[in-house]
Short mmCIF file of C-alpha atoms in Angstrom, two decimals:
data_model
loop_
_atom_site.label_atom_id
_atom_site.label_comp_id
_atom_site.label_asym_id
_atom_site.label_seq_id
_atom_site.Cartn_x
_atom_site.Cartn_y
_atom_site.Cartn_z
CA UNK I 1 0.09 0.00 -0.01
CA UNK I 2 1.45 3.38 -0.95
CA UNK I 3 1.27 6.53 0.93
CA UNK I 4 -1.22 9.07 -0.18
CA UNK I 5 -1.27 13.00 -0.02
CA UNK I 6 -2.53 14.49 3.13
CA UNK I 7 -6.33 14.97 3.37
CA UNK I 8 -6.84 18.45 4.76
CA UNK I 9 -9.50 18.26 7.57
CA UNK I 10 -10.42 22.04 7.94
CA UNK I 11 -12.46 24.39 5.96
CA UNK I 12 -10.98 27.11 3.75
CA UNK I 13 -11.78 29.87 6.24
CA UNK I 14 -10.05 27.94 8.95
CA UNK I 15 -7.10 27.26 6.57
CA UNK I 16 -6.86 31.00 5.96
CA UNK I 17 -6.72 31.75 9.81
CA UNK I 18 -4.10 29.15 10.24
CA UNK I 19 -2.08 30.28 7.20
CA UNK I 20 -2.54 27.02 5.42
CA UNK I 21 -4.50 27.97 2.37
CA UNK I 22 -2.16 26.14 -0.03
CA UNK I 23 -2.67 22.89 1.84
CA UNK I 24 -6.33 23.17 1.62
CA UNK I 25 -6.22 24.05 -2.06
CA UNK I 26 -3.94 21.02 -2.78
CA UNK I 27 -6.22 18.68 -0.72
CA UNK I 28 -9.40 20.21 -2.29
CA UNK I 29 -8.15 19.64 -5.78
CA UNK I 30 -7.59 16.03 -5.10
CA UNK I 31 -10.98 15.75 -3.37
CA UNK I 32 -12.58 17.02 -6.50
CA UNK I 33 -10.56 14.67 -8.58
CA UNK I 34 -11.60 11.73 -6.38
CA UNK I 35 -15.12 12.53 -6.62
CA UNK I 36 -14.97 12.60 -10.47
CA UNK I 37 -12.96 9.20 -10.31
CA UNK I 38 -15.84 7.74 -8.24
CA UNK I 39 -18.47 8.96 -10.77
CA UNK I 40 -16.53 7.41 -13.74
CA UNK I 41 -15.93 4.18 -11.93
CA UNK I 42 -19.58 3.81 -11.30
CA UNK I 43 -20.37 4.62 -14.97
CA UNK I 44 -17.81 2.13 -16.19
CA UNK I 45 -18.67 -0.73 -13.93
CA UNK I 46 -22.52 -0.40 -13.85
CA UNK I 47 -23.94 -3.69 -15.17
CA UNK I 48 -27.14 -2.64 -16.97
CA UNK I 49 -28.39 -6.08 -17.51
CA UNK I 50 -28.07 -6.85 -13.73
CA UNK I 51 -28.79 -3.29 -12.82
CA UNK I 52 -25.93 -3.25 -10.22
CA UNK I 53 -22.30 -2.46 -9.77
CA UNK I 54 -19.72 -5.02 -10.72
CA UNK I 55 -17.68 -6.07 -7.66
CA UNK I 56 -14.31 -4.41 -8.67
CA UNK I 57 -15.66 -1.01 -8.92
CA UNK I 58 -14.25 0.67 -5.72
CA UNK I 59 -10.85 -0.88 -5.63
CA UNK I 60 -9.11 1.09 -8.45
CA UNK I 61 -10.33 4.32 -6.89
CA UNK I 62 -9.08 3.22 -3.45
CA UNK I 63 -5.78 2.29 -4.95
CA UNK I 64 -5.40 5.79 -6.51
CA UNK I 65 -6.62 7.97 -3.77
CA UNK I 66 -6.43 6.01 -0.55
CA UNK I 67 -9.09 4.95 2.08
CA UNK I 68 -8.86 8.25 3.95
CA UNK I 69 -9.68 10.48 1.00
CA UNK I 70 -12.32 8.17 -0.49
CA UNK I 71 -14.04 8.11 2.71
CA UNK I 72 -13.87 11.82 3.23
CA UNK I 73 -15.29 12.28 -0.27
CA UNK I 74 -18.07 9.74 0.24
CA UNK I 75 -18.99 11.32 3.54
CA UNK I 76 -19.26 14.67 2.00
CA UNK I 77 -21.38 13.18 -0.86
CA UNK I 78 -23.91 11.78 1.64
CA UNK I 79 -23.87 15.13 3.52
CA UNK I 80 -24.74 16.94 0.25
CA UNK I 81 -27.39 14.52 -0.87
CA UNK I 82 -30.83 16.21 -1.11
CA UNK I 83 -32.56 12.95 -0.11
CA UNK I 84 -30.33 11.12 2.35
CA UNK I 85 -33.12 9.00 3.53
CA UNK I 86 -32.74 7.01 0.24
CA UNK I 87 -29.60 5.46 1.87
CA UNK I 88 -29.75 2.83 4.49
CA UNK I 89 -29.26 3.82 8.16
CA UNK I 90 -26.09 2.01 8.70
CA UNK I 91 -24.55 3.69 5.59
CA UNK I 92 -25.51 7.10 7.01
CA UNK I 93 -24.00 6.18 10.32
CA UNK I 94 -20.80 5.10 8.62
CA UNK I 95 -20.58 8.32 6.69
CA UNK I 96 -21.21 10.27 9.96
CA UNK I 97 -17.98 8.84 11.45
CA UNK I 98 -16.06 11.16 9.25
CA UNK I 99 -16.40 14.81 9.88
CA UNK I 100 -16.36 17.01 6.79
CA UNK I 101 -16.37 20.69 7.73
CA UNK I 102 -19.04 22.90 6.22
CA UNK I 103 -17.18 24.93 3.56
CA UNK I 104 -19.77 26.87 1.77
CA UNK I 105 -19.96 26.26 -1.98
CA UNK I 106 -16.76 24.10 -1.74
CA UNK I 107 -18.55 21.04 -0.42
CA UNK I 108 -20.64 20.48 -3.48
CA UNK I 109 -17.68 20.38 -5.71
CA UNK I 110 -16.36 17.20 -4.29
CA UNK I 111 -19.61 15.58 -3.95
CA UNK I 112 -19.93 12.50 -6.40
CA UNK I 113 -23.11 12.96 -8.66
CA UNK I 114 -24.72 9.45 -8.95
CA UNK I 115 -27.80 7.58 -7.86
CA UNK I 116 -28.37 6.77 -4.31
CA UNK I 117 -28.45 3.10 -4.84
CA UNK I 118 -25.16 3.13 -6.79
CA UNK I 119 -23.59 5.34 -4.12
CA UNK I 120 -24.64 2.84 -1.37
CA UNK I 121 -23.32 -0.14 -3.53
CA UNK I 122 -20.01 1.76 -3.81
CA UNK I 123 -19.79 2.53 -0.13
CA UNK I 124 -20.40 -1.22 0.66
CA UNK I 125 -17.45 -2.17 -1.54
CA UNK I 126 -15.29 0.29 0.20
CA UNK I 127 -16.27 -1.00 3.52
CA UNK I 128 -15.55 -4.58 2.43
CA UNK I 129 -12.16 -3.56 1.13
CA UNK I 130 -11.42 -1.81 4.40
CA UNK I 131 -12.57 -4.87 6.46
CA UNK I 132 -10.39 -7.10 4.30
CA UNK I 133 -7.25 -5.20 5.67
CA UNK I 134 -7.92 -6.83 9.09
CA UNK I 135 -7.46 -3.84 11.23
CA UNK I 136 -8.43 -3.49 14.79
CA UNK I 137 -11.19 -0.99 15.63
CA UNK I 138 -13.46 0.05 18.47
CA UNK I 139 -15.38 -3.23 18.08
CA UNK I 140 -12.29 -5.15 19.24
CA UNK I 141 -11.79 -3.00 22.42
CA UNK I 142 -13.12 -3.14 25.95
CA UNK I 143 -13.12 0.55 26.34
CA UNK I 144 -11.01 3.77 26.05
CA UNK I 145 -11.74 5.11 29.66
CA UNK I 146 -9.37 2.51 31.37
CA UNK I 147 -5.88 2.73 32.78
CA UNK I 148 -3.49 2.05 29.89
CA UNK I 149 -0.33 0.92 31.84
CA UNK I 150 0.44 -2.75 31.33
CA UNK I 151 -2.42 -3.21 28.81
CA UNK I 152 -2.54 -3.97 25.22
CA UNK I 153 -3.61 -0.91 23.35
CA UNK I 154 -5.02 -0.50 19.74
CA UNK I 155 -3.37 2.35 17.93
CA UNK I 156 -5.95 4.11 15.59
CA UNK I 157 -5.32 3.62 11.86
CA UNK I 158 -5.96 7.39 11.57
CA UNK I 159 -2.68 7.84 13.49
CA UNK I 160 -0.64 5.81 10.98
CA UNK I 161 0.12 6.45 7.27
CA UNK I 162 -1.78 4.09 5.15
CA UNK I 163 1.29 2.28 4.17
CA UNK I 164 1.51 1.32 7.65
CA UNK I 165 -2.00 -0.05 7.94
CA UNK I 166 -1.32 -3.38 9.36
CA UNK I 167 -2.57 -5.11 12.47
CA UNK I 168 1.15 -5.69 13.58
CA UNK I 169 1.55 -1.87 13.80
CA UNK I 170 -1.59 -1.32 15.78
CA UNK I 171 -1.05 -3.34 19.00
CA UNK I 172 1.15 -1.72 21.69
CA UNK I 173 1.81 -2.38 25.24
CA UNK I 174 1.27 0.46 27.53
CA UNK I 175 4.54 1.27 29.59
CA UNK I 176 3.82 4.59 31.50
CA UNK I 177 3.27 8.11 31.23
CA UNK I 178 0.73 10.41 32.61
CA UNK I 179 -1.67 9.74 29.76
CA UNK I 180 -2.00 6.10 30.93
CA UNK I 181 -4.51 7.35 33.55
CA UNK I 182 -7.92 8.39 32.18
CA UNK I 183 -8.18 11.04 34.86
CA UNK I 184 -4.82 12.63 34.31
CA UNK I 185 -4.32 16.01 32.48
CA UNK I 186 -1.26 14.57 30.80
CA UNK I 187 -1.40 13.01 27.50
CA UNK I 188 1.78 11.17 27.05
CA UNK I 189 1.76 7.39 26.76
CA UNK I 190 4.97 5.54 26.37
CA UNK I 191 4.49 2.15 24.73
CA UNK I 192 6.24 -0.70 22.97
CA UNK I 193 4.97 -1.93 19.54
CA UNK I 194 4.10 -5.80 19.80
CA UNK I 195 4.88 -6.01 16.05
CA UNK I 196 8.36 -4.83 15.87
CA UNK I 197 9.50 -3.87 19.35
CA UNK I 198 9.64 -0.19 18.69
CA UNK I 199 9.39 2.08 21.79
CA UNK I 200 7.96 5.51 21.47
CA UNK I 201 5.54 8.18 22.86
CA UNK I 202 2.08 8.64 21.70
CA UNK I 203 -0.80 10.82 22.92
CA UNK I 204 -3.70 9.02 24.75
CA UNK I 205 -6.11 10.23 21.96
CA UNK I 206 -3.89 8.34 19.41
CA UNK I 207 -5.29 4.99 20.78
CA UNK I 208 -8.77 3.55 20.05
CA UNK I 209 -8.73 1.71 23.49
CA UNK I 210 -7.61 -1.31 25.31
CA UNK I 211 -7.82 -4.64 23.22
CA UNK I 212 -10.28 -7.28 24.32
CA UNK I 213 -8.06 -10.23 25.05
CA UNK I 214 -10.19 -12.53 22.96
CA UNK I 215 -8.83 -10.83 19.94
CA UNK I 216 -5.27 -10.96 20.78
CA UNK I 217 -3.49 -12.82 17.95
CA UNK I 218 -1.13 -15.66 18.72
CA UNK I 219 1.91 -13.63 17.57
CA UNK I 220 1.01 -10.84 19.85
CA UNK I 221 0.56 -13.17 23.00
CA UNK I 222 3.98 -14.57 22.34
CA UNK I 223 5.61 -11.02 22.08
CA UNK I 224 3.69 -9.92 25.06
CA UNK I 225 5.07 -12.79 27.14
CA UNK I 226 8.54 -12.05 26.02
CA UNK I 227 8.08 -8.44 27.16
CA UNK I 228 6.58 -9.22 30.55
CA UNK I 229 8.95 -11.93 31.47
CA UNK I 230 11.92 -9.84 32.52
CA UNK I 231 9.64 -7.57 34.59
CA UNK I 232 8.22 -10.64 36.48
CA UNK I 233 11.71 -11.90 37.17
CA UNK I 234 12.65 -8.57 38.51
CA UNK I 235 9.66 -8.26 40.77
CA UNK I 236 9.83 -11.96 41.87
CA UNK I 237 10.94 -13.20 45.30
CA UNK I 238 14.45 -12.78 46.43
CA UNK I 239 16.27 -13.62 49.57
CA UNK I 240 16.74 -17.30 48.91
CA UNK I 241 13.23 -17.52 47.40
CA UNK I 242 11.46 -15.96 50.41
#
């Protein structure tokens, strides 16, 4: 998976306030291109005889623009629909997970112009492609309001470049830092990656939550035991075993 250009998350007025107008322009241009690419893919992959999209419609667009931008454009498209009730409730809920700032006339420029049924089918294919990546999400966590120290944490995919979207890069052992406590004003969480052993600092908000142990893969369990063993030895009994 290749890295894709940054998806600017703020409106043009906010970009102007932050002195980031060019970043907004660059991202907006790609958003518009992505919307047109979605329209073209739907036209080219619509099976008139079966009156449905072919199964490989969304993947080329995802390969070209990345999941983050495609989801941003699809969420904006749902927001800009005149009759959103034509989409199923779970698709509307999926789109609502991505915040697209109100940006005046600019929003409509990167809304894909297509029928609601075809838009929903394209979104379904996008969801299926994302699920196929095997990433961990909120549904795999027992909560995000727990103490993180000594627990296996799920790093949000949004924190990582898409080229690093792999379950092995998501699981981290919380080591310490004020951010481990849910009631602390501190944000720093020091953690070790179960995938490659990297040790670094994250903000508490970078994590989706604490992994439910039933989803802990065998490879992660083995690595977790390796990391915990030295600490257990250090804290074990001394003085002749007493």
